[in-house]
Coordinates of C-alpha atoms and ligand atoms in Angstrom, one line a residue:
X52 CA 1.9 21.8 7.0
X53 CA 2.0 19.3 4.5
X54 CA -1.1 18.1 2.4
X55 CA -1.8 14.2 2.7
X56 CA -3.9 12.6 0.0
X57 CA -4.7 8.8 1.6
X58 CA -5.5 6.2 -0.6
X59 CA -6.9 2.8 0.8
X60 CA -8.4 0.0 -0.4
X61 CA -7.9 -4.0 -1.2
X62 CA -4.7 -5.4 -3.0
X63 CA -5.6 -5.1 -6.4
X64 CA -7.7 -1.9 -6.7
X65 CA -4.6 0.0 -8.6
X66 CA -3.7 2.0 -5.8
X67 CA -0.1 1.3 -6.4
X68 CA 0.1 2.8 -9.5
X69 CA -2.7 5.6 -8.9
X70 CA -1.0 6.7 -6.0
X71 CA 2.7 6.7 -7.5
X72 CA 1.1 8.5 -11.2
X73 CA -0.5 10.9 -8.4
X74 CA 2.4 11.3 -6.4
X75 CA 4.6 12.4 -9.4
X76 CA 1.8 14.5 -10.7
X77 CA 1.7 16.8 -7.8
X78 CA 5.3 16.5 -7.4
X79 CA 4.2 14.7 -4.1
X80 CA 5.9 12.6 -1.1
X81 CA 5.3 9.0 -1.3
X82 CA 4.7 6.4 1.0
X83 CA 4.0 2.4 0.3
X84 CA 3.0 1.6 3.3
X85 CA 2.6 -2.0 2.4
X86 CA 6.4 -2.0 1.8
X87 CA 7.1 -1.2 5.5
X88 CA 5.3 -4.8 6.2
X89 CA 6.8 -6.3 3.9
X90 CA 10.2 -5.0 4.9
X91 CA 9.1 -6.2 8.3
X92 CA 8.4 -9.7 7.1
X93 CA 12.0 -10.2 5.4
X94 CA 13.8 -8.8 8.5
X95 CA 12.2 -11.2 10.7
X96 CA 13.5 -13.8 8.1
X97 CA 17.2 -12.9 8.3
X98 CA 17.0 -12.0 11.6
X99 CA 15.4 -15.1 12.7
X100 CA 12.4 -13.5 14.8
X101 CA 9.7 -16.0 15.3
X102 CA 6.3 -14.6 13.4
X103 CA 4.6 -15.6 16.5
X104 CA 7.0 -13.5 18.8
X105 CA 5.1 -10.2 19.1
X106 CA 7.4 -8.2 21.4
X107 CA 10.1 -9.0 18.8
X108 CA 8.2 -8.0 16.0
X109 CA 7.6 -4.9 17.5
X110 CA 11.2 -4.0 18.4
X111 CA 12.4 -5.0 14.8
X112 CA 9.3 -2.5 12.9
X113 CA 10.9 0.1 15.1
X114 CA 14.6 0.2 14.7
X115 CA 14.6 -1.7 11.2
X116 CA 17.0 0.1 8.8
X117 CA 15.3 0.7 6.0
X118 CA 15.5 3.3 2.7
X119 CA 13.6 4.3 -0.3
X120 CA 15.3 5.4 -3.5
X121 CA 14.0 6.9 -6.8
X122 CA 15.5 5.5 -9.3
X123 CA 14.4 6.9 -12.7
X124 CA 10.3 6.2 -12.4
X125 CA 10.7 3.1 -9.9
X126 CA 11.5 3.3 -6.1
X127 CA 14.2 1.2 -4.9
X128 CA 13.1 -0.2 -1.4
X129 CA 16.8 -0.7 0.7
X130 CA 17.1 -3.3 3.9
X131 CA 20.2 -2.8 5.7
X132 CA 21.9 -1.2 2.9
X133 CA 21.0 -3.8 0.4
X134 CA 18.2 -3.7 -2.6
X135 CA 15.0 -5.8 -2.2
X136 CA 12.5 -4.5 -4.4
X137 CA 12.3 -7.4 -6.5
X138 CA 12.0 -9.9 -3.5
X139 CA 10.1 -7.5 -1.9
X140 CA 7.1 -7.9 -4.2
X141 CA 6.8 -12.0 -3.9
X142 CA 3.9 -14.0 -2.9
X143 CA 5.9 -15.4 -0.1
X144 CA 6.7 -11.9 1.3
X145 CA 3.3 -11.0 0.7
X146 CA 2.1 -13.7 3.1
X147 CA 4.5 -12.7 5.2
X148 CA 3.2 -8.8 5.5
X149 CA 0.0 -10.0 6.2
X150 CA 0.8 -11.9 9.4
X151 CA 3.0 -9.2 10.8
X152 CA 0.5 -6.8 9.8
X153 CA -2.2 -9.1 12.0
X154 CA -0.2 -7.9 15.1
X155 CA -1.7 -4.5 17.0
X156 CA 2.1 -4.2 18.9
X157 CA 3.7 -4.2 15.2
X158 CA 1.3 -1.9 14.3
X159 CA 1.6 0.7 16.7
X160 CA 5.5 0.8 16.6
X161 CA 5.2 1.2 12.1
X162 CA 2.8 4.7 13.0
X163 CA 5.1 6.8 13.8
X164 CA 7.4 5.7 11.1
X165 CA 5.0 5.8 8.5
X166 CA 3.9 9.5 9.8
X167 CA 7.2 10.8 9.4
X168 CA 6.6 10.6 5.7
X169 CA 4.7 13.5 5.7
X170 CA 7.0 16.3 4.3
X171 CA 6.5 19.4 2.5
X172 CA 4.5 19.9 -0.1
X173 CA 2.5 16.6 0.3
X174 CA 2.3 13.4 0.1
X175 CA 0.7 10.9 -1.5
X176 CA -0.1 7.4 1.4
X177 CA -1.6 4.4 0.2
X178 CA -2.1 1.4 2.3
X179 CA -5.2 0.2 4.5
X180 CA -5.7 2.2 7.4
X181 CA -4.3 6.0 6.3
X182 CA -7.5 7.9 5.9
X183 CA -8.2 5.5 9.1
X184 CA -5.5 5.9 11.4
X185 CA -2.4 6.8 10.3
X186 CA -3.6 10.0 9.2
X187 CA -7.1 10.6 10.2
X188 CA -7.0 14.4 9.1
X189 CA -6.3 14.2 5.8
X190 CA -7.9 16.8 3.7
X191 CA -8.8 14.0 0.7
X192 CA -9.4 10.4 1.3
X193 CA -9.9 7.4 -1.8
X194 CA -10.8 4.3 -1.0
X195 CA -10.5 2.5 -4.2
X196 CA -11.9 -0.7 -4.7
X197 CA -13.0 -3.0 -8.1
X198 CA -14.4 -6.2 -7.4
X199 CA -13.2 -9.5 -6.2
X200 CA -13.2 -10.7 -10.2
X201 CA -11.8 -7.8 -11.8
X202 CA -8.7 -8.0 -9.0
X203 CA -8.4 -11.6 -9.9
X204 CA -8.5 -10.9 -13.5
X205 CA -5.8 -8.5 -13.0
X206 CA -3.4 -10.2 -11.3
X207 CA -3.7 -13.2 -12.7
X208 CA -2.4 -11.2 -16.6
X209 CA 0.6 -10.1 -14.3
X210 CA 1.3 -13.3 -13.7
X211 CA 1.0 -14.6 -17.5
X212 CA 3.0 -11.8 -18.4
X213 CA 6.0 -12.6 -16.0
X214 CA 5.6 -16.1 -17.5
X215 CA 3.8 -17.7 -13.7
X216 CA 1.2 -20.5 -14.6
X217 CA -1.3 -20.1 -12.1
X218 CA -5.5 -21.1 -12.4
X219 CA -7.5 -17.6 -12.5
X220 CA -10.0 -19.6 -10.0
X221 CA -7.4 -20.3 -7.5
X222 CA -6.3 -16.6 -7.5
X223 CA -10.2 -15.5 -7.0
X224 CA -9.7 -17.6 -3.9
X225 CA -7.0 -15.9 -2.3
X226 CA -8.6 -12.7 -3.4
X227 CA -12.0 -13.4 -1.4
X228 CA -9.7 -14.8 1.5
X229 CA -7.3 -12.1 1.8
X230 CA -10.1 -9.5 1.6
X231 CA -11.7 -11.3 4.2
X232 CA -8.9 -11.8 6.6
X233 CA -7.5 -8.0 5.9
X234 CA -11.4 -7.2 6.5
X235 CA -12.1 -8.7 9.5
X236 CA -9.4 -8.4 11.6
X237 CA -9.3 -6.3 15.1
X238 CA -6.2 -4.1 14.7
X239 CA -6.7 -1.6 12.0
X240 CA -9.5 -3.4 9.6
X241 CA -10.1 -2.7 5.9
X242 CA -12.8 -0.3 6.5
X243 CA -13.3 3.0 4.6
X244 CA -13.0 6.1 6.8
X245 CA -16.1 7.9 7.1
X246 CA -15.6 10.5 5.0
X247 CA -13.4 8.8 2.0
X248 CA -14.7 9.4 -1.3
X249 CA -15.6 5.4 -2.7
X250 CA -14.0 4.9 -5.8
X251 CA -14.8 1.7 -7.9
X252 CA -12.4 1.1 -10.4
X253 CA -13.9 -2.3 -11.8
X254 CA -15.1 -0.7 -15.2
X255 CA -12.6 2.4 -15.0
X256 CA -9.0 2.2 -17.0
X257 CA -6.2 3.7 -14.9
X258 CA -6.6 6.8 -17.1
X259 CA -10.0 7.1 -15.9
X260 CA -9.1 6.7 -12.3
X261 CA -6.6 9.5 -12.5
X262 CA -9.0 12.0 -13.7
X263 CA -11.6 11.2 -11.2
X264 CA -8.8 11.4 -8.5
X265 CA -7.3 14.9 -9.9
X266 CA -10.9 16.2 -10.4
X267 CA -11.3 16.0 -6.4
X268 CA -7.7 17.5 -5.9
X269 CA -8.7 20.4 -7.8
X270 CA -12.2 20.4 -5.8
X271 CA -10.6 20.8 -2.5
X272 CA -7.3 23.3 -3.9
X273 CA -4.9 20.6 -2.9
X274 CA -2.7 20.9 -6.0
X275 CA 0.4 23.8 -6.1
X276 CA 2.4 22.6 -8.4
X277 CA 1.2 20.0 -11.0
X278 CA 4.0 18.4 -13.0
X279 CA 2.3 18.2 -17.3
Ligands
DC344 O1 -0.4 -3.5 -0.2 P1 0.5 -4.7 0.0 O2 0.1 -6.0 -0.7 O3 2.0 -4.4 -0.2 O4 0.4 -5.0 1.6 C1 1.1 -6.1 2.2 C2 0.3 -6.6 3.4 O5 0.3 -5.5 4.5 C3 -1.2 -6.9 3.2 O6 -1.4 -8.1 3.9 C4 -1.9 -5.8 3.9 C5 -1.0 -5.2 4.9 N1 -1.1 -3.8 5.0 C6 -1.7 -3.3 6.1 O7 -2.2 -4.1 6.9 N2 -1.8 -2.0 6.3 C7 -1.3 -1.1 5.5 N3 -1.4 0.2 5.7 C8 -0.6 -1.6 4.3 C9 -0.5 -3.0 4.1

């Protein structure tokens, strides 16, 4: 059987990159599951499926066609053949995900999908609800989180980089607000699973996040093969 390492938490918290550095380490599986949402968000879009239409939602998040590619350290995400990483990863798809991912019906039909990610040796699954629902007997469960300011803070020097203007208060805003929509809503809420190891990464470089991370890998004999 493969060995599933879950990684939840709030956007912002590093589990992108944690879970990808983690991944490679243990020459793991990986799955975004916040891609699948997002893919589900931009096929509505070209296929013209009203956001409100549940049923439809649902039909599309099982029968999308959709691909992931590594390509040198990134992962190319494929829609119908074609390469959206980079829209993909917008604000506006962003917003889209999180309405799709509102929907219990759109939910249900992405499970099984995003179970079928589970190959030999392992993989690596960071979203929301893994250690949660998608796969509640996972032998090692993070739920990383840093605080609403530090997530700000750190999306807002993306942003600088990639040369966005945006006000740091504004983006503390959407942080609060998306944590409290993803938080309170019924299907699948951003909880931590009951016996997920809490990891705060507000102080912590990604460097120090790692460690901690492998330290519990090697606690519970999860790692055959670790990549140097
Ligand atoms: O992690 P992300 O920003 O790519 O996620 C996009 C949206 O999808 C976000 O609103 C949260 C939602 N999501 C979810 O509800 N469950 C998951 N397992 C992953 C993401």
């Amino acid at each position: 059987m493969a060995t599933i390492i879950t990684i939840d938490g709030p956007s912002g918290a590093g589990k992108g990159t944690i879970s990808r550095m983690l991944a490679k380490k243990l020459r793991f599986h990986y799955l975004d599951s916040g891609a699948l949402y997002r893919l589900l968000g931009l096929a509505a879009v070209r296929h013209s499926v009203d956001m409100a239409n549940q049923q439809d939602l649902s039909t599309l998040a099982g029968h999308m066609d959709i691909d992931f590619e590594a390509s040198g350290d990134e992962l190319k995400v494929l829609l119908e053949g074609e390469d959206v990483s980079l829209e993909l990863r917008t604000e506006n798809t962003g917003a889209l995900a999180s309405q799709v991912a509102s929907l219990p019906n759109v939910r249900a039909a992405l499970l099984r999908r995003q179970q079928l990610f589970a190959k030999e040796p392992g993989l690596v699954a960071d979203g929301r609800d893994m250690g949660t629902v998608v796969f509640p007997e996972a032998p090692l469960k993070i739920y990383l989180t840093a605080s609403a300011e530090e997530r700000a803070q750190r999306r807002y020097k993306e942003l600088l980089a990639k040369g966005e203007n945006v006000s740091l208060r504004a983006l503390e805003e959407q942080v609060r607000s998306r944590d409290e929509r993803d938080m309170s809503r019924d299907a699948s809420p951003l909880i931590p699973a009951a016996d997920a190891v809490q990891l705060d990464s507000s102080e912590l470089s990604i460097q120090e996040v790692m460690d901690t991370v492998l330290n519990l890998v090697y606690l519970k004999g999860l790692a055959t093969s670790v990549d140097h």
